[in-house]
Coordinates of C-alpha atoms in Angstrom, one line a residue:
X1 CA 29.9 11.3 10.4
X2 CA 30.5 10.9 14.1
X3 CA 27.9 10.0 16.7
X4 CA 27.7 9.2 20.4
X5 CA 28.7 5.8 21.7
X6 CA 25.1 5.4 22.9
X7 CA 23.7 5.8 19.4
X8 CA 26.4 3.6 17.9
X9 CA 25.5 0.8 20.4
X10 CA 21.8 1.1 19.4
X11 CA 22.8 1.1 15.7
X12 CA 24.8 -2.1 16.2
X13 CA 22.1 -3.9 18.2
X14 CA 19.3 -2.9 15.9
X15 CA 21.2 -3.9 12.7
X16 CA 19.3 -6.1 10.3
X17 CA 20.5 -9.3 8.6
X18 CA 21.1 -7.6 5.3
X19 CA 23.0 -4.8 7.0
X20 CA 25.2 -7.2 8.9
X21 CA 26.0 -9.1 5.7
X22 CA 27.4 -5.9 4.2
X23 CA 30.9 -4.6 4.9
X24 CA 29.6 -2.0 7.2
X25 CA 29.5 -4.3 10.2
X26 CA 32.3 -6.4 11.7
X27 CA 31.5 -9.7 13.4
X28 CA 32.9 -9.9 17.0
X29 CA 32.1 -13.5 17.8
X30 CA 31.1 -16.7 16.1
X31 CA 30.5 -19.0 19.0
X32 CA 28.0 -18.3 21.7
X33 CA 24.8 -19.7 23.1
X34 CA 22.9 -16.8 21.7
X35 CA 24.1 -17.7 18.2
X36 CA 23.0 -21.3 18.5
X37 CA 19.6 -20.2 19.8
X38 CA 19.2 -17.9 16.8
X39 CA 20.1 -20.6 14.3
X40 CA 17.6 -22.9 15.9
X41 CA 14.9 -20.2 15.8
X42 CA 15.7 -19.3 12.2
X43 CA 15.2 -23.0 11.2
X44 CA 11.9 -23.0 13.1
X45 CA 10.6 -19.9 11.2
X46 CA 11.4 -21.5 7.9
X47 CA 9.8 -24.8 8.8
X48 CA 11.9 -27.1 11.0
X49 CA 13.7 -28.5 8.0
X50 CA 17.5 -28.2 7.8
X51 CA 17.5 -29.0 4.1
X52 CA 15.1 -26.0 3.5
X53 CA 17.3 -23.8 5.7
X54 CA 20.5 -24.7 3.7
X55 CA 18.6 -24.1 0.4
X56 CA 17.5 -20.7 1.7
X57 CA 21.1 -19.7 2.5
X58 CA 22.3 -21.1 -0.8
X59 CA 19.9 -19.0 -2.8
X60 CA 21.5 -15.9 -1.3
X61 CA 25.0 -17.4 -1.9
X62 CA 25.6 -17.6 1.8
X63 CA 27.7 -20.1 3.6
X64 CA 26.6 -21.4 7.0
X65 CA 29.8 -20.2 8.6
X66 CA 29.3 -16.7 7.2
X67 CA 25.8 -16.5 8.5
X68 CA 26.8 -17.8 11.9
X69 CA 29.4 -15.1 12.4
X70 CA 26.8 -12.4 11.7
X71 CA 24.3 -13.6 14.3
X72 CA 26.3 -12.5 17.4
X73 CA 27.7 -9.2 18.4
X74 CA 28.8 -6.8 15.7
X75 CA 30.6 -3.5 15.5
X76 CA 29.8 -0.6 13.1
X77 CA 32.7 0.2 10.8
X78 CA 30.9 2.0 8.0
X79 CA 31.3 5.6 6.9
X80 CA 27.7 6.8 6.3
X81 CA 25.3 5.7 9.0
X82 CA 21.6 5.7 8.2
X83 CA 19.5 8.9 8.5
X84 CA 17.5 7.7 11.5
X85 CA 20.7 7.8 13.7
X86 CA 20.8 11.6 13.2
X87 CA 17.3 11.9 14.4
X88 CA 17.9 9.6 17.3
X89 CA 21.0 11.6 18.3
X90 CA 18.8 14.8 18.4
X91 CA 16.2 13.1 20.5
X92 CA 18.7 12.1 23.2
X93 CA 20.5 15.5 23.0
X94 CA 17.4 17.5 23.4
X95 CA 16.1 15.2 26.2
X96 CA 19.2 16.0 28.4
X97 CA 17.9 19.5 29.1
X98 CA 14.2 18.9 28.9
X99 CA 11.8 18.7 31.8
X100 CA 8.9 17.1 29.9
X101 CA 7.9 13.8 31.5
X102 CA 5.3 12.6 29.0
X103 CA 7.2 10.7 26.3
X104 CA 4.9 11.1 23.4
X105 CA 4.6 14.9 24.0
X106 CA 8.3 15.2 23.9
X107 CA 8.7 13.2 20.7
X108 CA 6.0 15.3 19.1
X109 CA 8.0 18.4 20.1
X110 CA 11.1 17.0 18.5
X111 CA 9.2 16.3 15.3
X112 CA 7.6 19.8 15.4
X113 CA 11.1 21.4 15.5
X114 CA 12.3 19.3 12.6
X115 CA 9.3 20.3 10.5
X116 CA 9.8 24.0 11.3
X117 CA 13.4 23.7 10.2
X118 CA 12.4 22.1 6.9
X119 CA 9.5 24.3 5.8
X120 CA 10.1 27.7 7.4
X121 CA 7.4 30.2 6.4
X122 CA 5.3 27.5 4.7
X123 CA 4.1 26.4 8.1
X124 CA 1.5 29.2 7.8
X125 CA -0.3 27.4 5.0
X126 CA -2.2 25.4 7.6
X127 CA -4.0 26.4 10.8
X128 CA -2.8 25.5 14.3
X129 CA -5.7 23.1 14.7
X130 CA -4.5 21.2 11.6
X131 CA -1.0 20.7 13.1
X132 CA -2.6 19.6 16.3
X133 CA -4.5 16.9 14.4
X134 CA -1.4 15.9 12.5
X135 CA 0.6 15.6 15.7
X136 CA -2.1 13.4 17.1
X137 CA -1.7 11.1 14.1
X138 CA 2.0 10.9 14.9
X139 CA 1.2 9.9 18.5
X140 CA -1.0 7.1 17.1
X141 CA 1.9 5.8 14.9
X142 CA 4.3 6.0 17.9
X143 CA 1.9 4.2 20.2
X144 CA 1.5 1.4 17.7
X145 CA 5.2 0.5 18.2
X146 CA 5.7 1.6 21.8
X147 CA 2.5 0.6 23.7
X148 CA 3.6 -2.9 24.6
X149 CA 6.9 -1.9 26.3
X150 CA 6.6 1.7 27.4
X151 CA 4.9 1.1 30.7
X152 CA 8.0 -0.6 32.1
X153 CA 10.1 2.5 31.9
X154 CA 7.9 5.1 33.5
X155 CA 9.7 5.2 36.9
X156 CA 13.0 6.8 35.8
X157 CA 13.8 10.2 37.4
X158 CA 14.5 12.1 34.2
X159 CA 13.2 12.0 30.6
X160 CA 16.8 11.4 29.3
X161 CA 17.2 8.4 31.6
X162 CA 13.8 7.0 30.5
X163 CA 14.7 7.3 26.9
X164 CA 18.3 6.0 27.2
X165 CA 17.2 2.9 29.2
X166 CA 14.3 2.2 26.9
X167 CA 16.4 2.6 23.7
X168 CA 19.3 0.5 25.0
X169 CA 16.9 -2.3 26.0
X170 CA 14.8 -2.1 22.9
X171 CA 17.1 -0.9 20.2
X172 CA 14.8 -1.8 17.3
X173 CA 12.1 0.3 18.9
X174 CA 14.5 3.3 19.1
X175 CA 15.2 2.9 15.4
X176 CA 11.5 2.7 14.5
X177 CA 10.7 5.8 16.6
X178 CA 13.3 7.8 14.8
X179 CA 12.1 6.5 11.4
X180 CA 8.5 7.3 12.2
X181 CA 9.4 10.9 13.1
X182 CA 11.5 11.3 9.9
X183 CA 8.6 9.9 7.8
X184 CA 6.0 12.1 9.4
X185 CA 8.2 15.2 8.9
X186 CA 9.0 14.4 5.3
X187 CA 5.4 13.7 4.4
X188 CA 4.2 17.0 5.7
X189 CA 7.1 19.0 4.3
X190 CA 6.6 17.4 0.9
X191 CA 2.9 18.2 1.0
X192 CA 3.4 21.9 2.0
X193 CA 6.1 22.4 -0.6
X194 CA 3.9 21.0 -3.4
X195 CA 0.9 23.0 -2.2
X196 CA 2.9 26.2 -2.4
X197 CA 4.1 25.3 -5.9
X198 CA 0.6 24.3 -7.1
X199 CA -1.6 27.0 -5.5
X200 CA -1.8 29.2 -8.6
X201 CA -2.9 26.3 -10.8
X202 CA -5.3 25.0 -8.2
X203 CA -7.0 28.4 -8.0
X204 CA -7.4 28.4 -11.8
X205 CA -8.6 24.8 -12.1
X206 CA -11.2 24.9 -9.3
X207 CA -11.9 28.7 -9.6
X208 CA -11.4 29.0 -5.9
X209 CA -9.3 31.2 -3.6
X210 CA -8.3 28.3 -1.4
X211 CA -7.2 30.1 1.7
X212 CA -5.5 28.4 4.7
X213 CA -6.0 24.7 5.3
X214 CA -8.5 24.3 8.2
X215 CA -8.8 20.5 8.2
X216 CA -6.3 17.8 7.1
X217 CA -6.3 14.0 7.3
X218 CA -2.9 12.4 6.6
X219 CA -3.0 8.8 5.6
X220 CA -0.7 6.1 4.2
X221 CA -1.7 4.9 0.7
X222 CA -2.1 1.1 0.8
X223 CA 0.1 0.9 3.9
X224 CA 3.1 2.4 2.0
X225 CA 4.7 5.3 3.8
X226 CA 6.4 6.6 0.7
X227 CA 3.0 7.0 -0.9
X228 CA 0.7 9.0 1.2
X229 CA -2.7 10.7 0.9
X230 CA -3.8 14.0 2.4
X231 CA -7.5 14.9 2.5
X232 CA -7.6 18.7 3.0
X233 CA -10.3 21.3 3.4
X234 CA -9.4 25.0 2.7
X235 CA -10.9 28.0 4.4
X236 CA -12.9 28.7 1.2
X237 CA -14.7 25.4 1.7
X238 CA -12.9 23.6 -1.2
X239 CA -12.1 20.0 -0.3
X240 CA -9.3 18.2 -2.2
X241 CA -7.3 15.0 -2.0
X242 CA -3.5 15.1 -2.4
X243 CA -1.7 11.9 -3.4
X244 CA 2.1 11.8 -3.3
X245 CA 2.3 9.4 -6.3
X246 CA 1.5 10.3 -9.9
X247 CA -2.2 10.3 -10.9
X248 CA -1.5 9.6 -14.5
X249 CA -3.6 6.4 -14.7
X250 CA -6.5 8.3 -12.9
X251 CA -6.2 11.2 -15.4
X252 CA -6.4 8.8 -18.3
X253 CA -9.4 7.0 -16.8
X254 CA -11.3 10.3 -16.3
X255 CA -10.5 11.3 -19.9
X256 CA -12.0 7.9 -21.0
X257 CA -15.2 8.6 -18.9
X258 CA -15.4 12.0 -20.5
X259 CA -15.3 10.4 -23.9
X260 CA -18.1 8.1 -22.9
X261 CA -20.1 11.0 -21.7
X262 CA -19.7 12.9 -25.0
X263 CA -21.2 10.0 -27.0
X264 CA -24.8 9.5 -27.7
X265 CA -25.2 5.8 -27.3
X266 CA -25.0 5.3 -23.5
X267 CA -28.2 6.4 -21.7
X268 CA -26.4 7.6 -18.5
X269 CA -23.4 9.8 -17.8
X270 CA -20.5 9.2 -15.4
X271 CA -19.4 11.7 -12.8
X272 CA -15.9 12.9 -13.7
X273 CA -13.3 14.5 -11.5
X274 CA -11.0 17.5 -12.0
X275 CA -7.3 16.5 -11.5
X276 CA -4.0 18.4 -11.3
X277 CA -1.2 15.9 -11.9
X278 CA 2.6 15.9 -11.6
X279 CA 5.1 13.1 -12.0
X280 CA 5.5 12.8 -8.2
X281 CA 2.1 13.8 -6.9
X282 CA -1.2 15.4 -7.7
X283 CA -4.6 16.8 -6.6
X284 CA -8.0 15.4 -7.2
X285 CA -11.4 16.8 -6.1
X286 CA -12.9 15.1 -3.1
X287 CA -15.9 12.8 -3.7
X288 CA -18.7 13.3 -1.2
X289 CA -20.8 10.4 0.1
X290 CA -24.3 11.6 -0.7
X291 CA -27.8 10.1 -0.5
X292 CA -30.0 9.2 -3.4
X293 CA -33.0 11.5 -3.7
X294 CA -35.5 8.7 -4.6
X295 CA -35.9 5.1 -5.8
X296 CA -35.3 6.1 -9.4
X297 CA -31.9 7.5 -8.5
X298 CA -31.0 4.2 -6.8
X299 CA -31.9 2.4 -10.0
X300 CA -29.7 4.7 -12.0
X301 CA -26.9 4.2 -9.4
X302 CA -26.9 0.4 -9.9
X303 CA -27.2 0.8 -13.7
X304 CA -24.1 3.0 -13.7
X305 CA -22.4 0.5 -11.4
X306 CA -23.1 -2.2 -13.9
X307 CA -21.5 0.0 -16.6
X308 CA -18.5 0.6 -14.4
X309 CA -18.2 -3.1 -13.6
X310 CA -18.2 -3.9 -17.3
X311 CA -15.6 -1.2 -18.0
X312 CA -13.2 -2.6 -15.2
X313 CA -13.7 -6.1 -16.5
X314 CA -12.8 -5.0 -20.1
X315 CA -9.7 -3.2 -18.7
X316 CA -8.5 -6.3 -16.8
X317 CA -8.9 -4.5 -13.5
X318 CA -8.9 -6.1 -10.0
X319 CA -9.2 -5.1 -6.3
X320 CA -12.1 -2.8 -6.7
X321 CA -13.1 -3.3 -3.1
X322 CA -15.5 -1.3 -0.9
X323 CA -13.0 1.4 0.1
X324 CA -12.3 2.2 -3.6
X325 CA -15.9 3.1 -4.5
X326 CA -17.9 6.0 -3.2
X327 CA -21.7 6.3 -3.7
X328 CA -22.0 10.0 -4.6
X329 CA -25.8 10.2 -4.8
X330 CA -26.8 8.3 -7.9
X331 CA -23.1 8.2 -9.2
X332 CA -20.7 5.4 -8.3
X333 CA -17.2 6.9 -8.3
X334 CA -14.1 4.7 -8.5
X335 CA -11.5 6.7 -6.6
X336 CA -8.5 4.4 -7.0
X337 CA -7.6 3.1 -10.5
X338 CA -4.1 1.8 -9.7
X339 CA -5.1 -1.8 -10.2
X340 CA -6.5 -1.5 -13.6
X341 CA -4.7 -3.1 -16.6
X342 CA -3.3 -6.0 -14.6
X343 CA -0.7 -8.1 -16.5
X344 CA -1.0 -11.8 -17.0
X345 CA 1.3 -14.0 -15.0
X346 CA 3.0 -17.0 -16.5
X347 CA 0.8 -20.0 -15.7
X348 CA 2.4 -22.2 -13.1
X349 CA 2.8 -25.9 -14.0
X350 CA 0.1 -28.1 -12.5
X351 CA 1.3 -29.5 -9.2
X352 CA -0.8 -32.6 -9.5
X353 CA -3.1 -31.5 -6.6
X354 CA -5.7 -30.3 -9.2
X355 CA -6.9 -31.9 -12.3
X356 CA -6.4 -30.1 -15.7
X357 CA -10.1 -29.5 -15.7
X358 CA -10.0 -27.9 -12.3
X359 CA -7.1 -25.7 -13.3
X360 CA -9.0 -24.6 -16.4
X361 CA -12.2 -24.0 -14.3
X362 CA -10.1 -21.8 -11.9
X363 CA -8.7 -19.8 -14.9
X364 CA -12.2 -19.3 -16.4
X365 CA -14.0 -18.5 -13.1
X366 CA -11.4 -16.3 -11.5
X367 CA -8.8 -15.0 -13.9
X368 CA -11.0 -14.4 -17.0
X369 CA -14.3 -13.3 -15.5
X370 CA -16.0 -10.4 -13.7
X371 CA -15.3 -12.2 -10.4
X372 CA -11.7 -11.0 -10.5
X373 CA -12.7 -7.3 -10.5
X374 CA -13.5 -7.3 -6.8
X375 CA -16.9 -5.6 -7.4
X376 CA -19.1 -8.7 -6.8
X377 CA -19.8 -10.0 -3.3
X378 CA -17.4 -12.7 -2.2
X379 CA -17.2 -14.0 1.4
X380 CA -13.7 -14.5 2.8
X381 CA -12.4 -15.7 6.2
X382 CA -9.9 -13.8 8.2
X383 CA -7.2 -15.2 10.4
X384 CA -9.5 -15.0 13.4
X385 CA -12.1 -17.1 11.5
X386 CA -14.4 -14.1 11.1
X387 CA -16.1 -13.9 7.7
X388 CA -16.2 -10.7 5.8
X389 CA -17.1 -9.3 2.4
X390 CA -14.8 -6.6 1.1
X391 CA -16.4 -6.1 -2.3
X392 CA -17.7 -2.7 -3.6
X393 CA -21.1 -4.2 -4.3
X394 CA -21.4 -6.0 -1.0
X395 CA -19.0 -5.0 1.7
X396 CA -19.5 -5.7 5.4
X397 CA -17.5 -2.7 6.7
X398 CA -19.8 0.0 8.0
X399 CA -17.2 2.7 7.7
X400 CA -16.9 2.4 3.9
X401 CA -19.0 4.6 1.7
X402 CA -19.8 2.3 -1.2
X403 CA -23.4 1.6 -0.5
X404 CA -26.1 3.9 -1.9
X405 CA -28.3 5.5 0.7
X406 CA -32.0 6.2 0.5
X407 CA -33.9 7.9 3.3
X408 CA -30.9 7.4 5.6
X409 CA -30.6 3.6 5.1
X410 CA -28.3 1.5 2.8
X411 CA -30.1 0.0 -0.1
X412 CA -30.1 -3.8 -0.6
X413 CA -28.3 -4.8 -3.8
X414 CA -30.6 -7.8 -4.3
X415 CA -33.5 -5.5 -5.1
X416 CA -31.7 -3.9 -8.0
X417 CA -30.0 -6.9 -9.7
X418 CA -31.8 -6.2 -13.0
X419 CA -30.6 -2.6 -13.1
X420 CA -27.0 -3.7 -12.4
X421 CA -27.2 -6.3 -15.3
X422 CA -28.9 -3.7 -17.6
X423 CA -26.0 -1.3 -17.1
X424 CA -23.5 -4.1 -17.7
X425 CA -25.2 -5.0 -20.9
X426 CA -25.3 -1.4 -22.1
X427 CA -21.6 -0.8 -21.6
X428 CA -20.7 -4.2 -23.0
X429 CA -22.6 -3.5 -26.2
X430 CA -21.2 0.0 -26.5
X431 CA -17.6 -1.4 -26.3
X432 CA -18.5 -4.0 -29.0
X433 CA -19.9 -1.3 -31.2
X434 CA -16.9 1.0 -30.8
X435 CA -14.2 -1.6 -30.5
X436 CA -12.3 -0.7 -33.6
X437 CA -12.3 2.9 -32.7
X438 CA -11.1 2.2 -29.1
X439 CA -8.2 0.0 -30.4
X440 CA -6.7 2.8 -32.6
X441 CA -3.3 4.0 -31.4
X442 CA -4.3 7.4 -30.1
X443 CA -7.7 6.6 -28.6
X444 CA -8.6 7.4 -25.0
X445 CA -8.6 3.6 -24.4
X446 CA -5.1 3.1 -25.6
X447 CA -3.9 6.3 -23.7
X448 CA -5.0 4.5 -20.6
X449 CA -2.4 1.7 -21.3
X450 CA 0.7 3.9 -20.9
X451 CA 0.9 4.3 -17.2
X452 CA 2.3 2.4 -14.2
X453 CA -0.1 0.3 -12.2
X454 CA 0.1 -1.6 -8.9
X455 CA 0.7 -5.3 -8.7
X456 CA -0.5 -7.2 -5.6
X457 CA 2.1 -10.0 -5.0
X458 CA 0.3 -11.1 -1.8
X459 CA -2.7 -10.0 0.1
X460 CA -2.2 -6.9 2.2
X461 CA -3.7 -8.8 5.1
X462 CA -0.8 -11.2 5.1
X463 CA 1.7 -8.3 5.2
X464 CA -0.3 -6.5 7.9
X465 CA -0.3 -9.6 10.1
X466 CA 3.5 -10.0 9.7
X467 CA 4.1 -6.3 10.5
X468 CA 1.9 -6.6 13.6
X469 CA 3.7 -9.7 14.8
X470 CA 7.2 -8.1 14.3
X471 CA 6.2 -5.5 16.8
X472 CA 6.0 -8.0 19.7
X473 CA 8.4 -7.0 22.5
X474 CA 10.7 -10.0 21.9
X475 CA 11.5 -8.7 18.4
X476 CA 12.2 -5.2 19.4
X477 CA 15.4 -5.9 21.4
X478 CA 17.7 -6.9 18.5
X479 CA 17.5 -6.3 14.8
X480 CA 18.8 -9.7 13.9
X481 CA 16.0 -11.4 15.9
X482 CA 13.4 -9.3 14.0
X483 CA 15.1 -10.2 10.7
X484 CA 14.8 -13.9 11.5
X485 CA 11.1 -13.5 12.3
X486 CA 10.5 -11.7 9.0
X487 CA 12.2 -14.6 7.2
X488 CA 8.8 -16.4 7.4
X489 CA 8.2 -14.6 4.1
X490 CA 10.7 -17.0 2.4
X491 CA 8.6 -20.1 3.1
X492 CA 6.4 -19.7 0.1
X493 CA 9.4 -19.3 -2.2
X494 CA 11.2 -22.3 -0.7
X495 CA 8.3 -24.5 -1.8
X496 CA 10.0 -24.3 -5.3
X497 CA 12.5 -26.9 -6.1
X498 CA 14.9 -24.5 -7.7
X499 CA 15.6 -20.9 -6.9
X500 CA 12.7 -18.9 -8.5
X501 CA 13.7 -16.0 -10.8
X502 CA 11.5 -13.7 -8.6
X503 CA 13.5 -14.4 -5.4
X504 CA 14.3 -10.7 -5.3
X505 CA 10.7 -10.1 -4.4
X506 CA 11.3 -11.7 -1.0
X507 CA 14.1 -9.3 -0.2
X508 CA 11.9 -6.3 -1.3
X509 CA 9.1 -7.6 1.0
X510 CA 11.5 -7.8 4.0
X511 CA 13.0 -4.3 3.2
X512 CA 9.5 -2.8 3.2
X513 CA 8.2 -4.5 6.4
X514 CA 11.4 -3.6 8.3
X515 CA 10.2 0.0 7.7
X516 CA 6.6 -0.9 8.8
X517 CA 5.5 -0.6 5.2
X518 CA 3.3 -2.8 3.0
X519 CA 5.4 -3.8 0.0
X520 CA 4.3 -1.7 -3.0
X521 CA 5.1 -3.4 -6.4
X522 CA 4.4 -1.8 -9.7
X523 CA 4.5 -2.7 -13.4
X524 CA 4.3 -0.3 -16.4
X525 CA 1.1 -1.3 -18.1
X526 CA 2.9 -1.6 -21.5
X527 CA 5.8 -3.7 -20.1
X528 CA 6.3 -7.0 -18.3
X529 CA 9.0 -6.2 -15.7
X530 CA 8.1 -6.2 -12.0
X531 CA 9.1 -2.9 -10.3
X532 CA 9.9 -2.1 -6.7
X533 CA 11.0 1.3 -5.5
X534 CA 11.4 2.5 -9.1
X535 CA 13.7 -0.4 -10.1
X536 CA 12.9 -3.4 -12.2
X537 CA 13.6 -6.3 -9.7
X538 CA 12.4 -9.1 -12.0
X539 CA 12.8 -8.8 -15.8
X540 CA 10.0 -10.2 -18.0
X541 CA 8.1 -11.4 -14.9
X542 CA 4.7 -11.4 -16.7
X543 CA 3.6 -13.4 -19.7
X544 CA 1.6 -10.5 -21.0
X545 CA 1.6 -6.8 -20.2
X546 CA -1.5 -5.1 -18.8
X547 CA -1.9 -3.2 -22.0
X548 CA -1.9 -6.3 -24.1
X549 CA -4.2 -8.0 -21.6
X550 CA -6.8 -5.3 -21.9
X551 CA -6.4 -5.1 -25.7
X552 CA -6.9 -8.9 -25.8
X553 CA -10.0 -8.7 -23.5
X554 CA -11.6 -6.0 -25.7
X555 CA -10.9 -8.0 -28.8
X556 CA -12.5 -11.1 -27.4
X557 CA -15.8 -9.5 -26.3
X558 CA -18.7 -11.3 -27.8
X559 CA -22.4 -12.0 -27.3
X560 CA -21.4 -15.5 -25.9
X561 CA -19.0 -13.9 -23.4
X562 CA -21.6 -11.3 -22.4
X563 CA -24.1 -14.1 -21.5
X564 CA -21.4 -15.9 -19.6
X565 CA -20.5 -12.9 -17.5
X566 CA -24.1 -12.1 -16.7
X567 CA -24.4 -15.7 -15.4
X568 CA -21.4 -15.0 -13.1
X569 CA -23.0 -11.8 -11.9
X570 CA -26.3 -13.6 -11.1

């Protein structure tokens, strides 16, 4: 493929460290002041320790001389340039004959043309107002990467000159703009294509005629652009949630709740959701945030929440934070089940900083208790030293819909502690009574243990802060400067004496953040391999699979453990 010399220059300047280390780029110089400054900066990022720096290079089988030659100017010599260069070429070509002066409006117009080319007549599945809102969401994404530098380029006489000057100065920015447009177009095209395919089955499942989409909210799932969520309202009034990743674990969880509802032992029923699932996407009914009708309904809400807390505890679930639970009247509804069935990590050797007793206490309190579920109020401190509670039973974020409402006001959890514990006890005793039945091979419980789940390697807040910092203007000029900044992720690994077998995780993290994504790791609940982008990047990373962990937890339930967990709750 051929492209203009302008785009080739941008490609070369925006190239990342991993790209430069491939055979697609030829180094043009190995001695310059710029190279020395980058080497110094790289060592600063890692921790001002030359020994650590050499260890970091050695773990990637890199010689200092090889790295040095890749830190200066490079020339593209590959055969297949990345897809974003095609979009960037179109942006500059269209701009040459365009009189639009407002940058964002022009970029949205380019994206609109790309979308029309991809979906054709499917564009009629949504109203004009929907596309206007989607285009506004694209502008918000573009502003996130452009707003710190765009004001310096507003005095150019033509749009083409504005863009070319901006892109030549900030080559990484040019790359990110093209990438954001491609991602936005692909997300909407994928959604419309799947909607057209699924419409007959959706009409049958929900007994609804659907009609045109009149409202649509497009979101990234857990900060991962490959996995997105669309909340849609059809002209008929039906409201659904589309997820671009498989809903297999959610389907299995809903089937388990249905099984609970069909029994006669539990005093209260769960709300269950209708789901249409495919391997690469699915539809689930939208859960409305509704008020409780009276105080008795609030008591039932917290009793059900106690039941749900016990169920997540028994399933070795984590990260049930406030955004994952919706108070639908007297029904708490868990809307994200991708962090159930968490595998057990290999216990790290004691570093000597903690006593064996303290290590055991940490294991008992955090890893093997209801605390780990994320339901119970826990105060944390952000980087700006502000305290927050992100739990689904506490939660300080007013936008979340996890708190039950009575007479227009959120209800205090403390007033319903006994109801929460009563529900926890009821579900715990139910699981004890039916344990043998649940552990049979074809039970609803065991069916839940055959799906991929998400694994949180680090807190999303850490990733978000690194993404945000990497968009500072000084890191948007050159791809290699941004790569050096992202190498801060290696510091936690370099604390190990020897190269850790999960070193590939670092490269996966960098790859994701270079695309403005939060790294999304998975593990099949019946396996122990760590997965990224559908590939096992670390074999046998976990000591015990999520399925085995949940099976073990269920087997170990006892009256003594019930009393211990109630103490943690109190």
